[in-house]
Amino acid sequence: MNQHTQDNDLAQEDQALIGASPWDAFVNANTSNELCQAWLALICEQIPGASAAAVLVENQEMQIYVPMAVWPKASPSMGRLAKIVEVCLRDRRGVVQSTASPQQVEDAPDQPDLAHLTQIAYPILLEQRVSAIVAVEAACDDGDVNKIFRDIHWASAWLSSLLTGRELEDAITAKAHAGSVLEVIAVVLRHGQLQQVLFEMVNELRQRLNCARVAIGLVNNDNVKLAALSEAATFEKNTSLAKAYMRAMEEAYDHGKMELINKSSENNHFPVHRELMQISGSRSVISCPLFEGGRSMGVLVLESSGKAFDNANLVWLDAFTAMAAPIISQRKKAEQNGWVRLADGAKSILAKLFGPRYLIWKAAAASLVILLAILLLVHIDYRVTAKTVIEGEIQRVVSAPFDGFVGAAYVRAGDTVKQGQLLAALDDHELMIEKARWSSERDQYDNRLREAMATHDLAEVQVLGAQLNQAEAELNLVTKKIEYAHLVAPFDGLVVSGDLSQQVGAPVEVGKKLFEIAPLQSYRVILQIDEREIRHIKIGQMGMLVITGIAGDPQALTVQKVTPVATAEDGKNFFRVEASLSDASTRLRPGMEGIGKVVTDRHSLWWVLIHSFTDWLTLTLWTWIP
């Protein structure tokens, strides 16, 4: 039992010595302790052979059960009720022990009848919680136990009402404390500047708690600096009082918990605080570290020169500092410049990486280091990716040999043709007529020439000979035109373009492209290399090509030619690079498109991932640099 309980018990004993009856004491009780003591005395009067009794109530702050009333008086021998109280608390029901243990008999040799006593413990439940326990020891028969339980049960209403009232008073007090704390916080929040916030805070605390002075210091690099002093907008930091405050704050910062130091107390663990009390003339000092996230970011010191601080002040300050510390920290961070914030962030990260705890941070950092090592040390072949088009190595154009009309069409784009195969024919009706005319004229000139030669007319022979040659020449020309009117394939291949099937009878001009034919087994690959990647391309480099139509059959390619001419497409510049296929697929056709990758030099994974960004950044910086 603690000292406070023993003092209460002595007061109860003094009251009993005055001669007041338990009922009179119960009726005239002014405090809850007096009421509980009188109630217990009344209960013990009803229990035959009662020798000892106690009422233990829950202390929610300390999470233990302490005696509130003891009958007939407090003594060390009352500890023999502890075991049955523990059983009652564990089982949450009434408990009876008919005999005492040998150890209990040994602990109380002056009580020979102890082995025949009966111990009874009864719990008082409030909202399914054991709020109190009534323990009684009596020399009674087993038949009296039920009566004792019944008496305690019916009388427990008074005790339940008493405990409920105490909890209500505690709740009202807590509400009042919370309201006053919020009032001070509201005053503090009216200002945005940190220094003004601290000044208003210490002034409000001085008035609220009736202090002589209140000081607050902020922690910076494990050093506490005095930041504000009540009733002093400015102060000199080199004065003896200011230095005493800072030393006291550093002492409280080292201890790391709230402490109350009274002038009359025998606590010698805070010598610096006692020096402060001598300098300032105060009777009581409270040092309260301000914690945020388990780290002290400031210290609050309150002095009283009149009435000493009590436990209620400590409870109030504990609630206040829990709410004030984040506000001060937020204001402090808001006023820091960017470099200070960056330094604080770096320190916080380093503390998590190299300090205790924070295993997730350490694991993430180790993973990042391993990843960076892989990116920097592992080298791979860098491949330039480009859009690719398949073209025939030789492409022959079949054009119109003369002005005319389409007579017939036999093939169209996509057809495979053999050398000499008829592709289309132009209308040769007029040519056939002209051929017949020139053939007739040639025969006429030939007959007339024969007659002139028979008559030996030399002049006529020369004229007719010339006319005969002209007719033969015109006939040969018409014959050739008739031959050219039939368009044939120059070699085995694929008709890449051209379709006259829908243009039969349409006129064509001389030289107009009618068909385009490419060989089937001789191709060249055209890669469109972005201008940012062309510096990596060299003749002789190898690569792979995947065609859209036959994606499952990659083709090996070799760079053959890098043209110096760029073409614009989709807002980008591309260079035309020609490559050849070492083993072309039989399913390959001119005009197919795909994606080609040319293998260049070996680079680290880091360079492969970021070189595009670094190139862009270099160009951007160069653009903006004057």
XYZ file of C-alpha atoms in Angstrom:
626
model
C 0.000 0.000 0.000
C 1.344 3.447 -0.876
C 1.923 6.351 1.476
C -1.148 8.233 0.307
C -3.414 5.297 1.191
C -1.822 4.863 4.580
C -2.378 8.560 5.356
C -6.049 8.171 4.456
C -6.295 5.094 6.656
C -4.806 6.952 9.597
C -7.359 9.691 9.106
C -10.112 7.074 9.072
C -8.739 5.548 12.263
C -8.649 8.938 13.965
C -12.262 9.449 13.065
C -13.200 6.073 14.537
C -11.402 6.952 17.749
C -13.606 9.988 18.155
C -16.471 7.560 18.777
C -18.754 8.147 15.804
C -20.826 5.092 14.783
C -20.359 3.690 11.227
C -23.863 4.777 10.202
C -23.277 8.327 11.440
C -19.963 8.373 9.636
C -21.703 7.111 6.477
C -24.417 9.771 6.648
C -22.028 12.619 7.475
C -19.251 11.643 5.048
C -17.913 14.577 3.049
C -15.440 12.788 0.794
C -15.518 9.612 -1.212
C -12.828 8.063 1.000
C -14.872 8.737 4.148
C -18.011 7.362 2.504
C -16.208 4.212 1.352
C -14.649 3.689 4.815
C -18.027 4.040 6.528
C -19.652 1.724 3.970
C -17.006 -0.941 4.620
C -17.501 -0.616 8.406
C -21.268 -1.115 7.977
C -20.664 -4.222 5.830
C -18.261 -5.688 8.394
C -20.862 -5.156 11.182
C -23.249 -7.385 9.228
C -20.665 -10.159 8.728
C -20.270 -12.474 11.762
C -16.656 -13.031 12.761
C -15.253 -10.436 10.357
C -11.590 -9.811 11.110
C -10.322 -7.787 8.138
C -11.723 -6.163 5.017
C -10.622 -3.831 2.231
C -12.035 -2.062 -0.817
C -9.605 -1.787 -3.743
C -10.424 0.552 -6.650
C -8.891 0.841 -10.088
C -6.310 3.548 -10.707
C -6.644 4.104 -14.464
C -3.516 6.203 -14.753
C -1.240 3.627 -13.091
C -3.232 0.595 -14.331
C -3.261 -0.953 -10.840
C -5.747 -1.481 -7.970
C -5.105 0.490 -4.777
C -6.891 0.358 -1.375
C -9.569 3.001 -0.900
C -10.800 1.770 2.496
C -9.426 -0.730 5.060
C -11.148 -2.218 8.123
C -10.429 -2.229 11.026
C -7.074 -0.528 10.317
C -4.210 -0.666 7.861
C -1.422 -3.080 8.743
C 1.183 -5.144 6.889
C -0.815 -8.295 7.632
C -3.533 -7.098 5.230
C -1.321 -8.377 2.430
C -2.728 -11.851 2.989
C -5.812 -10.758 1.004
C -3.748 -10.120 -2.114
C -3.975 -13.660 -3.477
C -7.775 -13.882 -3.414
C -7.992 -10.379 -4.913
C -5.799 -11.501 -7.826
C -8.007 -14.563 -8.396
C -11.162 -12.432 -8.327
C -9.662 -9.946 -10.764
C -8.593 -12.710 -13.130
C -11.882 -14.643 -13.065
C -14.140 -11.542 -12.846
C -16.463 -13.289 -10.337
C -16.883 -13.835 -6.623
C -14.232 -16.059 -5.024
C -14.194 -17.958 -1.685
C -11.216 -19.533 0.049
C -12.159 -21.569 3.108
C -8.680 -22.038 4.628
C -5.441 -20.145 4.633
C -2.256 -21.481 3.108
C 0.701 -22.572 5.290
C 2.610 -19.505 4.137
C -0.171 -17.209 5.416
C -0.080 -18.958 8.785
C 3.693 -18.521 8.926
C 3.402 -14.800 8.031
C 0.954 -14.179 10.946
C 2.107 -16.285 13.963
C 0.218 -13.993 16.362
C -3.123 -15.208 14.917
C -3.540 -18.892 15.771
C -7.053 -19.062 14.318
C -5.873 -17.907 10.879
C -6.040 -21.385 9.404
C -9.829 -21.499 10.119
C -10.685 -18.196 8.460
C -12.651 -17.754 5.244
C -11.629 -15.191 2.627
C -14.228 -13.703 0.275
C -13.652 -11.428 -2.732
C -16.466 -9.798 -4.698
C -15.978 -7.699 -7.904
C -17.860 -4.439 -8.587
C -18.495 -4.210 -12.336
C -19.108 -0.956 -14.211
C -19.726 -1.293 -17.967
C -18.259 -4.819 -18.051
C -15.123 -3.554 -16.312
C -13.935 -4.486 -12.806
C -13.962 -1.067 -11.184
C -13.471 -2.225 -7.575
C -13.042 -5.348 -5.465
C -14.408 -5.945 -1.953
C -12.247 -8.409 0.036
C -13.404 -9.734 3.413
C -11.830 -12.163 5.873
C -14.092 -13.710 8.522
C -14.306 -16.689 10.867
C -17.640 -18.073 9.637
C -19.290 -21.300 8.607
C -19.818 -22.366 5.023
C -23.521 -21.626 5.374
C -22.821 -17.959 6.089
C -20.915 -17.429 2.837
C -24.034 -17.011 0.673
C -25.443 -14.477 3.153
C -22.189 -12.524 3.058
C -22.233 -12.497 -0.756
C -25.864 -11.357 -0.713
C -25.186 -8.538 1.746
C -22.226 -7.302 -0.254
C -24.205 -7.554 -3.505
C -27.179 -5.520 -2.228
C -24.932 -2.972 -0.559
C -22.673 -2.652 -3.625
C -25.172 -0.227 -5.193
C -23.848 2.476 -2.880
C -20.301 1.668 -3.876
C -21.201 1.560 -7.593
C -22.885 4.952 -7.266
C -19.803 6.309 -5.508
C -17.444 5.022 -8.198
C -19.705 6.270 -10.990
C -19.719 9.694 -9.418
C -15.939 9.696 -9.164
C -15.613 8.743 -12.847
C -18.090 11.477 -13.747
C -16.045 14.000 -11.790
C -12.891 12.794 -13.537
C -14.622 13.131 -16.916
C -15.812 16.646 -16.103
C -12.317 17.582 -14.956
C -10.799 16.106 -18.104
C -13.299 18.021 -20.224
C -12.436 21.232 -18.439
C -8.739 20.557 -18.939
C -9.278 19.816 -22.627
C -11.310 22.988 -23.044
C -8.657 25.144 -21.395
C -5.935 23.490 -23.482
C -7.878 24.197 -26.673
C -8.364 27.806 -25.615
C -4.621 28.284 -25.266
C -4.009 26.477 -28.575
C -6.565 28.760 -30.259
C -4.678 31.799 -28.972
C -1.413 30.370 -30.270
C -2.852 29.614 -33.713
C -3.878 33.232 -34.290
C -0.343 34.115 -35.386
C 1.685 32.828 -38.284
C 5.192 33.897 -37.286
C 7.044 31.466 -35.054
C 8.465 34.075 -32.696
C 5.041 35.637 -32.151
C 3.545 32.180 -31.576
C 6.127 31.411 -28.889
C 5.670 34.800 -27.204
C 1.875 34.433 -27.086
C 2.223 30.873 -25.807
C 4.438 31.687 -22.812
C 2.273 34.692 -21.890
C -0.920 32.649 -22.048
C 0.622 29.853 -19.976
C 1.830 32.328 -17.355
C -1.688 33.702 -16.926
C -3.453 30.335 -17.168
C -1.264 28.556 -14.574
C -0.533 31.642 -12.455
C 3.215 31.354 -13.032
C 5.916 33.838 -12.169
C 7.699 33.296 -15.489
C 7.468 30.927 -18.411
C 10.311 30.318 -20.861
C 10.574 28.173 -23.964
C 13.658 26.977 -25.810
C 14.049 25.266 -29.163
C 16.463 22.445 -29.937
C 18.943 22.928 -32.757
C 21.658 20.319 -33.331
C 21.195 18.929 -29.799
C 21.626 22.413 -28.327
C 18.774 24.225 -26.596
C 18.505 27.957 -27.249
C 16.191 30.273 -25.335
C 13.507 31.421 -27.784
C 10.868 33.322 -25.752
C 10.338 34.616 -22.225
C 6.966 35.646 -20.817
C 6.253 39.357 -20.511
C 9.444 40.130 -22.428
C 9.187 40.895 -26.121
C 12.987 41.087 -26.226
C 15.616 39.842 -23.813
C 19.364 39.731 -23.516
C 20.670 36.209 -23.997
C 23.917 36.884 -22.146
C 22.310 37.685 -18.788
C 22.749 35.288 -15.901
C 19.015 34.520 -15.850
C 18.893 33.685 -19.557
C 21.956 31.457 -19.237
C 20.397 29.741 -16.217
C 17.264 29.038 -18.264
C 19.294 27.547 -21.102
C 21.298 25.319 -18.729
C 18.077 24.138 -17.068
C 16.538 23.415 -20.484
C 19.577 21.394 -21.522
C 19.312 19.416 -18.282
C 15.636 18.690 -18.941
C 16.471 17.823 -22.559
C 19.043 15.286 -21.338
C 16.543 13.648 -18.946
C 13.884 13.532 -21.663
C 10.762 13.645 -19.498
C 8.541 16.085 -17.620
C 9.754 16.857 -14.115
C 8.371 18.840 -11.161
C 10.995 20.272 -8.798
C 9.783 21.899 -5.595
C 12.027 23.836 -3.281
C 11.127 21.590 -0.350
C 11.535 18.290 -2.227
C 14.609 16.120 -1.788
C 15.112 15.468 -5.516
C 18.829 16.085 -6.169
C 18.825 14.844 -9.776
C 18.305 18.356 -11.117
C 21.038 20.577 -9.638
C 20.846 23.072 -12.518
C 17.140 23.606 -11.875
C 17.878 24.334 -8.232
C 20.439 26.917 -9.315
C 17.753 28.499 -11.486
C 15.360 28.547 -8.513
C 18.022 30.312 -6.426
C 18.658 32.920 -9.124
C 14.993 33.604 -9.901
C 13.657 33.112 -6.367
C 10.959 30.647 -7.423
C 9.529 27.933 -5.164
C 8.546 25.406 -7.837
C 9.696 24.641 -11.394
C 8.261 22.409 -14.100
C 10.478 21.391 -17.019
C 8.514 19.919 -19.899
C 10.224 18.657 -23.104
C 8.186 19.109 -26.290
C 8.119 15.838 -28.222
C 7.249 15.329 -31.861
C 7.513 11.864 -33.313
C 9.513 10.613 -30.335
C 12.103 13.400 -30.708
C 12.403 16.396 -28.391
C 12.257 19.623 -30.401
C 11.996 22.077 -27.493
C 11.768 22.546 -23.729
C 9.187 24.497 -21.720
C 10.119 25.814 -18.249
C 7.478 27.185 -15.852
C 8.262 28.876 -12.535
C 6.001 29.606 -9.590
C 7.013 31.928 -6.752
C 3.752 31.473 -4.810
C 1.756 28.267 -4.639
C 3.765 25.219 -5.693
C 2.761 23.263 -8.767
C 0.867 20.004 -8.266
C 0.066 16.862 -10.239
C -2.960 18.522 -11.862
C -0.634 21.046 -13.472
C 1.493 18.202 -14.816
C -1.547 16.493 -16.332
C -2.685 19.737 -17.942
C 0.775 20.468 -19.355
C 1.098 16.944 -20.719
C -2.078 17.442 -22.769
C -1.017 20.920 -23.853
C 2.467 19.992 -25.009
C 1.135 17.046 -27.023
C -0.880 19.530 -29.119
C 1.537 22.467 -29.078
C 4.671 20.611 -30.197
C 3.418 19.857 -33.758
C 2.269 23.480 -34.139
C 5.677 24.846 -33.172
C 7.426 22.343 -35.431
C 5.177 23.260 -38.357
C 5.779 26.990 -37.893
C 9.508 26.395 -37.590
C 9.661 24.374 -40.789
C 7.521 26.921 -42.636
C 10.049 29.681 -41.901
C 13.087 27.669 -42.961
C 14.693 28.476 -46.302
C 15.087 25.920 -49.023
C 18.688 25.014 -48.190
C 17.860 24.357 -44.542
C 14.906 22.174 -45.507
C 17.107 20.286 -47.943
C 19.763 19.779 -45.266
C 17.168 18.600 -42.738
C 15.742 16.197 -45.269
C 19.213 14.846 -46.033
C 19.941 14.417 -42.321
C 16.659 12.610 -41.813
C 17.373 10.230 -44.677
C 20.929 9.586 -43.482
C 19.658 8.921 -39.969
C 17.226 6.359 -41.326
C 19.879 4.730 -43.490
C 22.722 4.558 -40.964
C 20.935 4.834 -37.622
C 18.966 2.246 -35.668
C 15.621 0.809 -36.825
C 14.099 1.678 -40.236
C 14.899 -1.731 -41.737
C 12.688 -1.041 -44.750
C 14.695 2.091 -45.593
C 17.955 0.182 -45.268
C 16.674 -2.675 -47.426
C 15.446 -0.208 -50.059
C 18.809 1.617 -50.052
C 20.721 -1.647 -50.402
C 18.480 -2.683 -53.290
C 19.033 0.696 -54.943
C 22.818 0.399 -54.585
C 22.755 -3.078 -56.116
C 20.567 -1.846 -58.955
C 22.891 1.096 -59.656
C 25.906 -1.228 -59.600
C 24.212 -3.473 -62.156
C 23.313 -0.506 -64.336
C 26.841 0.902 -64.255
C 28.908 -2.291 -64.433
C 26.896 -4.520 -66.767
C 27.539 -3.725 -70.450
C 25.313 -4.867 -73.308
C 25.132 -4.393 -77.071
C 23.257 -1.220 -77.879
C 20.761 -1.744 -80.701
C 19.368 1.105 -82.795
C 15.713 0.559 -83.628
C 14.242 1.811 -86.905
C 11.201 1.425 -89.084
C 12.047 -0.826 -92.041
C 10.650 -1.327 -95.542
C 11.471 -4.195 -97.948
C 12.290 -3.231 -101.511
C 13.370 -5.309 -104.477
C 17.049 -5.044 -105.288
C 16.121 -4.324 -108.925
C 12.809 -2.711 -109.800
C 11.839 -2.495 -113.494
C 9.177 -0.129 -114.733
C 6.917 -1.147 -117.618
C 5.676 2.065 -119.266
C 3.475 2.979 -122.218
C 5.567 2.850 -125.472
C 3.334 5.357 -127.276
C 0.111 7.255 -126.882
C -2.813 4.942 -127.113
C -5.629 3.155 -125.324
C -5.619 0.181 -122.955
C -6.794 -2.793 -124.866
C -6.510 -5.612 -122.287
C -5.021 -6.272 -118.820
C -3.803 -9.694 -117.764
C -2.063 -9.122 -114.401
C -2.184 -6.678 -111.494
C -0.162 -5.771 -108.408
C 0.716 -8.799 -106.288
C 0.796 -11.310 -109.165
C 3.899 -13.364 -109.798
C 4.994 -13.351 -113.417
C 7.529 -15.169 -115.591
C 9.929 -13.604 -118.059
C 8.130 -12.827 -121.367
C 4.656 -13.254 -119.822
C 2.077 -10.888 -121.269
C 1.133 -8.203 -118.805
C -1.244 -6.025 -120.816
C -1.940 -4.961 -124.385
C -2.674 -1.582 -125.930
C -5.344 -1.200 -128.588
C -3.604 -1.877 -131.968
C -6.613 -1.593 -134.321
C -5.430 1.663 -135.897
C -1.889 0.326 -136.090
C -3.075 -2.711 -138.027
C -4.883 -0.445 -140.493
C -1.799 1.696 -140.850
C 0.315 -1.412 -141.346
C -1.990 -2.578 -144.162
C -1.807 0.854 -145.799
C 1.970 0.985 -145.730
C 2.170 -2.606 -146.918
C -0.043 -1.728 -149.924
C 1.981 1.368 -150.753
C 5.206 -0.629 -150.530
C 3.831 -3.162 -153.068
C 2.754 -0.363 -155.403
C 6.149 1.326 -155.306
C 7.809 -2.041 -155.878
C 5.729 -2.729 -159.033
C 6.312 0.758 -160.449
C 10.015 0.427 -159.757
C 10.127 -2.812 -161.719
C 8.413 -1.099 -164.727
C 10.815 1.830 -164.638
C 13.773 -0.499 -164.537
C 12.357 -2.341 -167.566
C 12.108 0.893 -169.586
C 15.551 2.024 -168.405
C 14.121 5.260 -167.020
C 16.935 6.096 -164.616
C 15.354 9.206 -163.119
C 12.105 7.416 -162.381
C 14.046 4.497 -160.886
C 15.759 6.770 -158.372
C 12.496 8.442 -157.326
C 10.562 5.219 -156.947
C 13.441 3.598 -155.085
C 13.396 6.345 -152.505
C 9.621 6.081 -152.104
C 9.887 2.310 -151.730
C 12.469 2.684 -148.926
C 10.220 5.163 -147.129
C 7.238 2.847 -147.309
C 9.291 -0.061 -145.987
C 10.560 2.094 -143.093
C 7.078 3.189 -142.130
C 5.894 -0.408 -142.317
C 8.721 -1.546 -140.021
C 7.879 1.251 -137.558
C 4.209 0.277 -137.453
C 5.165 -3.360 -137.051
C 7.389 -2.482 -134.077
C 4.582 -0.456 -132.502
C 2.255 -3.398 -132.885
C 4.888 -5.550 -131.161
C 5.416 -2.995 -128.377
C 1.662 -2.769 -127.852
C 1.945 -6.145 -126.098
C 3.601 -5.453 -122.732
C 5.591 -8.441 -121.377
C 7.550 -9.117 -118.149
C 11.288 -8.412 -118.503
C 12.192 -11.114 -115.914
C 10.726 -13.427 -113.331
C 9.354 -11.386 -110.439
C 6.466 -9.838 -108.584
C 4.219 -7.087 -109.829
C 4.781 -4.460 -107.174
C 2.385 -1.867 -108.554
C 0.019 -1.427 -111.461
C -3.569 -2.491 -112.169
C -5.141 -1.782 -115.559
C -8.089 -4.127 -115.122
C -10.359 -1.188 -114.312
C -8.915 1.048 -117.058
C -9.594 -0.932 -120.262
C -10.268 1.596 -123.031
C -8.717 4.470 -121.096
C -6.085 6.561 -122.885
C -2.452 6.419 -121.828
C 0.386 8.762 -122.631
C 3.764 7.735 -123.823
C 6.126 7.055 -120.914
C 3.364 6.596 -118.299
C 4.285 3.956 -115.695
C 1.904 1.066 -116.041
C 3.606 -1.671 -113.990
C 6.510 -1.987 -111.560
C 8.152 -5.385 -111.263
C 10.721 -6.572 -108.720
C 12.590 -9.890 -108.543
C 11.402 -12.438 -105.984
C 14.709 -13.554 -104.430
C 16.764 -10.363 -104.471
C 15.792 -7.745 -101.827
C 17.247 -4.774 -100.046
C 16.195 -3.429 -96.675
C 15.573 0.295 -96.177
C 15.912 1.446 -92.561
C 14.668 4.874 -91.473
C 17.254 5.813 -88.815
C 16.448 8.768 -86.569
C 18.944 11.605 -86.916
C 19.775 11.287 -83.182
C 20.937 7.685 -83.720
C 22.615 7.931 -87.118
C 26.025 8.564 -85.486
C 26.007 4.983 -84.195
C 25.430 3.393 -87.638
C 28.393 2.121 -89.674
C 28.724 0.009 -92.804
C 29.096 -3.675 -92.033
C 27.109 -3.681 -88.772
C 24.796 -6.621 -88.214
C 21.243 -6.662 -87.002
C 17.898 -8.402 -87.033
C 14.674 -7.629 -88.844
C 11.169 -8.648 -87.843
C 8.520 -8.194 -90.524
C 4.942 -7.473 -89.495
C 3.450 -10.161 -91.712
C 5.935 -12.855 -90.633
C 6.839 -11.764 -87.088
C 7.785 -15.297 -86.103
C 10.645 -15.473 -88.622
C 13.409 -12.903 -87.796
C 15.767 -12.064 -90.671
C 19.475 -11.279 -90.315
C 20.601 -8.080 -92.025
C 23.882 -6.287 -92.794
C 24.255 -2.537 -93.271
C 25.475 -1.817 -96.833
C 25.093 1.918 -97.342
C 24.425 5.039 -95.267
C 23.008 7.800 -97.423
C 23.830 11.397 -96.410
C 20.358 12.651 -97.279
C 17.666 13.113 -94.592
C 13.925 12.961 -95.159
C 11.263 14.510 -92.916
C 8.362 12.386 -91.734
C 5.934 12.931 -88.845
C 7.915 15.938 -87.649
C 11.222 14.028 -87.419
C 14.263 13.690 -89.638
C 15.282 10.228 -90.831
C 18.286 9.008 -92.771
C 17.891 6.281 -95.382
C 20.143 3.322 -94.594
C 20.321 0.377 -96.967
C 20.955 -3.161 -95.752
C 20.930 -6.607 -97.276
C 19.448 -9.875 -96.075
C 21.800 -12.803 -95.757
C 19.072 -15.452 -95.952
C 15.771 -14.020 -97.138
C 12.587 -15.898 -96.336
C 10.569 -17.314 -99.187
C 7.526 -15.570 -97.724
C 9.164 -12.159 -98.025
C 7.575 -9.745 -100.477
C 8.562 -6.249 -101.606
C 6.658 -3.520 -99.783
C 6.466 -5.354 -96.475
C 7.200 -3.257 -93.375
C 8.660 -4.146 -90.004
C 11.090 -3.147 -87.277
C 14.834 -3.510 -87.644
C 17.465 -3.405 -84.892
C 21.091 -2.728 -85.766
C 23.721 -3.822 -83.222
C 26.237 -1.025 -82.527
C 28.854 -0.614 -79.772
C 28.657 -2.041 -76.242
C 27.528 0.343 -73.503
C 26.455 0.131 -69.868
C 22.809 -0.365 -69.020
C 22.803 3.103 -67.435
C 23.949 4.719 -70.705
C 21.419 2.743 -72.723
C 18.579 3.934 -70.483
C 19.442 7.622 -70.156
C 21.444 8.614 -73.240
C 18.339 9.869 -75.033
C 17.526 12.122 -72.095
C 21.103 13.385 -71.763
C 21.213 14.185 -75.490
C 17.980 16.145 -75.177
C 19.228 17.941 -72.066
C 22.519 18.873 -73.729
C 20.715 20.273 -76.752
C 18.252 22.186 -74.570
C 20.993 23.716 -72.441
C 22.960 24.635 -75.525
C 19.863 26.326 -76.930
C 19.326 28.447 -73.813
C 22.957 29.256 -72.983
C 23.734 32.762 -74.301
